[in-house]
Amino acid sequence: MMRNSRADPRRPWAGPDAESLYHLRDVSLQGRCCQGLACFAARKDSPERWDAAQAEPRVYCLGQCYQAPADASHDAHPRMAVQARQTVLLGNLLAGGARTLEQYCKRGGGGALARAHSMAPESLIEQIEASGLRGRGGAGFPTGRKWRAVAAEAASQKFVVANGDEGDPGAFSDRFLMEDDPFRLIEAMAIAAHAVGASRGVIYLRKEYPAAAQSLDSALREARSAGWLGDSFDIELTLGQGSYICGEETAMLNSIEERRPEVRPRPPQITAQGLFRKPTLVNNVETLCAVPWIVEHGGAAYAELGFSHSRGTKLLSLNSLFRRPGLYEVEFGIPLRSVVEDLGGGLHRGQLKALMVGGPLAGLLPPRLLDTPLGHEEMQALGAAVGHGGVIAFADDTSLAEIVEQVFRFGAYESCGKCTPCHLGTPVIERMFADGARRDLARYRDLIHALAATSLCGHGRGLAEFAHSLERHFAGELATCFA
């Protein structure tokens, strides 16, 4: 299953000279309607649009969860706000964006890159380690540890890859960072390259974000003209073709290489053998976009934000079931209740039935657990996750069976097919929760056990974790599904 192309297969690291990959792609989504979970949760706000989506080829997700059910033909910017002692990520977005290098530099951009180039790579890595920055893509892995591992590899060529395949339904934070503040990502990648000794970079962008592709394409051209990029370090833009599994870093690397986008077994780790079997640093967009602030203010200043083992700020995407949907920058440690009631203003329809934070491969949480602070370990203790920060509220007019059917429908459609329980088992569970279906509790539990025990990547395991959260927090209603 080919997902990407390169401009010149003889030079696999090289971007095209005259045209970016964006211009070589048909990325038209005009008129398409989203079938993501945030749009499903809001389907009763626009039944006609949701019904239209069911008759079309599936799209998960358009990054418009703030105005769901979403249609690619109609888009508007979301509400944005900061509830943190320091604004790390949204400053330029709140000021209207910085899509040109002149705008970016007038607002202080570029200073971190100049400072980084005056520092030894080891000093840069020490600042990232001191900051406590962890991956914002889902796993929460310590960023400094990744950087150090790539820096320690002796190789003639290394890569820095920005994972912009923001595929979790409910999340749209990376979309607006790339659309409205593209030079922050470019600056961060250049800093990371200096720290780990990389000479080439790749931004892997999902097909559903054509405006971000245009913004990044223009920004990369400006960055080359200004000397930010060149022979010592250059970045190419590569577009995915709609596969959710490419959010997993090894599947993404396969896609960049024009190979089937499926998960690679590990070891070897990609820090040693990643893109084209060279040492590779992969961070997601939000993670990288925190780097310029850390370089300018110091790792200790960043570590003062947040709480416990979750330091700094996090972007949260609130779906349209909230009275105030939008993109919010918060400090770790904020209670989920404050997210729902203070930031989101509660629900505009019905009562809160369940909260999904971090995408469909995370658990569902009931309203009684809203006093939980937002933190990696604190969420994991409940069988949930911070994940990418998409916050989807489900109202009490949606049944648990409907939610389960939609989650496993998504899981079945997006499986890469490598693992049998994921490829063949998830459609069975999807059909099991459809209206009027015969439901077999023993078979359901066997399938969930197989997903947890034998899936190679977090796609199958995450679906199993979602199912386990239902047994833990919604046991009564789940039991009625099999009654």
mmCIF file with all atom_site columns, N, CA, C and O in Angstrom, residues 101-117:
data_model
loop_
_atom_site.group_PDB
_atom_site.id
_atom_site.type_symbol
_atom_site.label_atom_id
_atom_site.label_alt_id
_atom_site.label_comp_id
_atom_site.label_asym_id
_atom_site.label_entity_id
_atom_site.label_seq_id
_atom_site.pdbx_PDB_ins_code
_atom_site.Cartn_x
_atom_site.Cartn_y
_atom_site.Cartn_z
_atom_site.occupancy
_atom_site.B_iso_or_equiv
_atom_site.pdbx_formal_charge
_atom_site.auth_seq_id
_atom_site.auth_comp_id
_atom_site.auth_asym_id
_atom_site.auth_atom_id
_atom_site.pdbx_PDB_model_num
ATOM 1  N N  . LEU A 1 101 ? 8.271  34.755 7.575  1.00 0.00 ? 101 LEU A N  1
ATOM 2  C CA . LEU A 1 101 ? 9.456  34.833 8.425  1.00 0.00 ? 101 LEU A CA 1
ATOM 3  C C  . LEU A 1 101 ? 9.575  36.210 9.065  1.00 0.00 ? 101 LEU A C  1
ATOM 4  O O  . LEU A 1 101 ? 10.008 36.340 10.216 1.00 0.00 ? 101 LEU A O  1
ATOM 5  N N  . GLU A 1 102 ? 9.170  37.240 8.344  1.00 0.00 ? 102 GLU A N  1
ATOM 6  C CA . GLU A 1 102 ? 9.212  38.592 8.906  1.00 0.00 ? 102 GLU A CA 1
ATOM 7  C C  . GLU A 1 102 ? 8.308  38.694 10.138 1.00 0.00 ? 102 GLU A C  1
ATOM 8  O O  . GLU A 1 102 ? 8.713  39.236 11.176 1.00 0.00 ? 102 GLU A O  1
ATOM 9  N N  . GLN A 1 103 ? 7.081  38.179 10.024 1.00 0.00 ? 103 GLN A N  1
ATOM 10 C CA . GLN A 1 103 ? 6.177  38.201 11.183 1.00 0.00 ? 103 GLN A CA 1
ATOM 11 C C  . GLN A 1 103 ? 6.759  37.404 12.346 1.00 0.00 ? 103 GLN A C  1
ATOM 12 O O  . GLN A 1 103 ? 6.699  37.840 13.498 1.00 0.00 ? 103 GLN A O  1
ATOM 13 N N  . TYR A 1 104 ? 7.308  36.245 12.030 1.00 0.00 ? 104 TYR A N  1
ATOM 14 C CA . TYR A 1 104 ? 7.845  35.376 13.081 1.00 0.00 ? 104 TYR A CA 1
ATOM 15 C C  . TYR A 1 104 ? 8.997  36.048 13.817 1.00 0.00 ? 104 TYR A C  1
ATOM 16 O O  . TYR A 1 104 ? 9.058  36.021 15.055 1.00 0.00 ? 104 TYR A O  1
ATOM 17 N N  . CYS A 1 105 ? 9.902  36.655 13.078 1.00 0.00 ? 105 CYS A N  1
ATOM 18 C CA . CYS A 1 105 ? 11.054 37.295 13.712 1.00 0.00 ? 105 CYS A CA 1
ATOM 19 C C  . CYS A 1 105 ? 10.654 38.548 14.478 1.00 0.00 ? 105 CYS A C  1
ATOM 20 O O  . CYS A 1 105 ? 11.244 38.853 15.526 1.00 0.00 ? 105 CYS A O  1
ATOM 21 N N  . LYS A 1 106 ? 9.654  39.302 13.995 1.00 0.00 ? 106 LYS A N  1
ATOM 22 C CA . LYS A 1 106 ? 9.186  40.479 14.728 1.00 0.00 ? 106 LYS A CA 1
ATOM 23 C C  . LYS A 1 106 ? 8.627  40.107 16.099 1.00 0.00 ? 106 LYS A C  1
ATOM 24 O O  . LYS A 1 106 ? 8.656  40.914 17.025 1.00 0.00 ? 106 LYS A O  1
ATOM 25 N N  . ARG A 1 107 ? 8.119  38.886 16.207 1.00 0.00 ? 107 ARG A N  1
ATOM 26 C CA . ARG A 1 107 ? 7.563  38.433 17.485 1.00 0.00 ? 107 ARG A CA 1
ATOM 27 C C  . ARG A 1 107 ? 8.585  37.636 18.293 1.00 0.00 ? 107 ARG A C  1
ATOM 28 O O  . ARG A 1 107 ? 8.216  36.882 19.196 1.00 0.00 ? 107 ARG A O  1
ATOM 29 N N  . GLY A 1 108 ? 9.849  37.779 17.949 1.00 0.00 ? 108 GLY A N  1
ATOM 30 C CA . GLY A 1 108 ? 10.903 37.140 18.731 1.00 0.00 ? 108 GLY A CA 1
ATOM 31 C C  . GLY A 1 108 ? 11.398 35.825 18.192 1.00 0.00 ? 108 GLY A C  1
ATOM 32 O O  . GLY A 1 108 ? 12.298 35.209 18.779 1.00 0.00 ? 108 GLY A O  1
ATOM 33 N N  . GLY A 1 109 ? 10.841 35.354 17.097 1.00 0.00 ? 109 GLY A N  1
ATOM 34 C CA . GLY A 1 109 ? 11.274 34.090 16.532 1.00 0.00 ? 109 GLY A CA 1
ATOM 35 C C  . GLY A 1 109 ? 12.685 34.168 15.988 1.00 0.00 ? 109 GLY A C  1
ATOM 36 O O  . GLY A 1 109 ? 13.156 35.233 15.573 1.00 0.00 ? 109 GLY A O  1
ATOM 37 N N  . GLY A 1 110 ? 13.361 33.052 15.983 1.00 0.00 ? 110 GLY A N  1
ATOM 38 C CA . GLY A 1 110 ? 14.723 32.979 15.481 1.00 0.00 ? 110 GLY A CA 1
ATOM 39 C C  . GLY A 1 110 ? 15.782 33.108 16.547 1.00 0.00 ? 110 GLY A C  1
ATOM 40 O O  . GLY A 1 110 ? 16.926 32.671 16.361 1.00 0.00 ? 110 GLY A O  1
ATOM 41 N N  . GLY A 1 111 ? 15.434 33.722 17.670 1.00 0.00 ? 111 GLY A N  1
ATOM 42 C CA . GLY A 1 111 ? 16.409 33.897 18.740 1.00 0.00 ? 111 GLY A CA 1
ATOM 43 C C  . GLY A 1 111 ? 16.881 32.582 19.333 1.00 0.00 ? 111 GLY A C  1
ATOM 44 O O  . GLY A 1 111 ? 18.057 32.429 19.683 1.00 0.00 ? 111 GLY A O  1
ATOM 45 N N  . ALA A 1 112 ? 15.971 31.623 19.434 1.00 0.00 ? 112 ALA A N  1
ATOM 46 C CA . ALA A 1 112 ? 16.337 30.326 20.006 1.00 0.00 ? 112 ALA A CA 1
ATOM 47 C C  . ALA A 1 112 ? 17.330 29.597 19.098 1.00 0.00 ? 112 ALA A C  1
ATOM 48 O O  . ALA A 1 112 ? 18.260 28.945 19.590 1.00 0.00 ? 112 ALA A O  1
ATOM 49 N N  . LEU A 1 113 ? 17.134 29.701 17.784 1.00 0.00 ? 113 LEU A N  1
ATOM 50 C CA . LEU A 1 113 ? 18.043 29.035 16.859 1.00 0.00 ? 113 LEU A CA 1
ATOM 51 C C  . LEU A 1 113 ? 19.439 29.637 16.941 1.00 0.00 ? 113 LEU A C  1
ATOM 52 O O  . LEU A 1 113 ? 20.444 28.906 16.956 1.00 0.00 ? 113 LEU A O  1
ATOM 53 N N  . ALA A 1 114 ? 19.518 30.967 17.010 1.00 0.00 ? 114 ALA A N  1
ATOM 54 C CA . ALA A 1 114 ? 20.821 31.618 17.143 1.00 0.00 ? 114 ALA A CA 1
ATOM 55 C C  . ALA A 1 114 ? 21.500 31.210 18.450 1.00 0.00 ? 114 ALA A C  1
ATOM 56 O O  . ALA A 1 114 ? 22.709 30.942 18.481 1.00 0.00 ? 114 ALA A O  1
ATOM 57 N N  . ARG A 1 115 ? 20.719 31.169 19.511 1.00 0.00 ? 115 ARG A N  1
ATOM 58 C CA . ARG A 1 115 ? 21.275 30.763 20.805 1.00 0.00 ? 115 ARG A CA 1
ATOM 59 C C  . ARG A 1 115 ? 21.735 29.309 20.757 1.00 0.00 ? 115 ARG A C  1
ATOM 60 O O  . ARG A 1 115 ? 22.804 28.961 21.280 1.00 0.00 ? 115 ARG A O  1
ATOM 61 N N  . ALA A 1 116 ? 20.937 28.443 20.136 1.00 0.00 ? 116 ALA A N  1
ATOM 62 C CA . ALA A 1 116 ? 21.295 27.027 20.062 1.00 0.00 ? 116 ALA A CA 1
ATOM 63 C C  . ALA A 1 116 ? 22.601 26.814 19.319 1.00 0.00 ? 116 ALA A C  1
ATOM 64 O O  . ALA A 1 116 ? 23.430 25.984 19.701 1.00 0.00 ? 116 ALA A O  1
ATOM 65 N N  . HIS A 1 117 ? 22.808 27.571 18.237 1.00 0.00 ? 117 HIS A N  1
ATOM 66 C CA . HIS A 1 117 ? 24.021 27.407 17.455 1.00 0.00 ? 117 HIS A CA 1
ATOM 67 C C  . HIS A 1 117 ? 25.269 27.871 18.216 1.00 0.00 ? 117 HIS A C  1
ATOM 68 O O  . HIS A 1 117 ? 26.386 27.501 17.852 1.00 0.00 ? 117 HIS A O  1
#
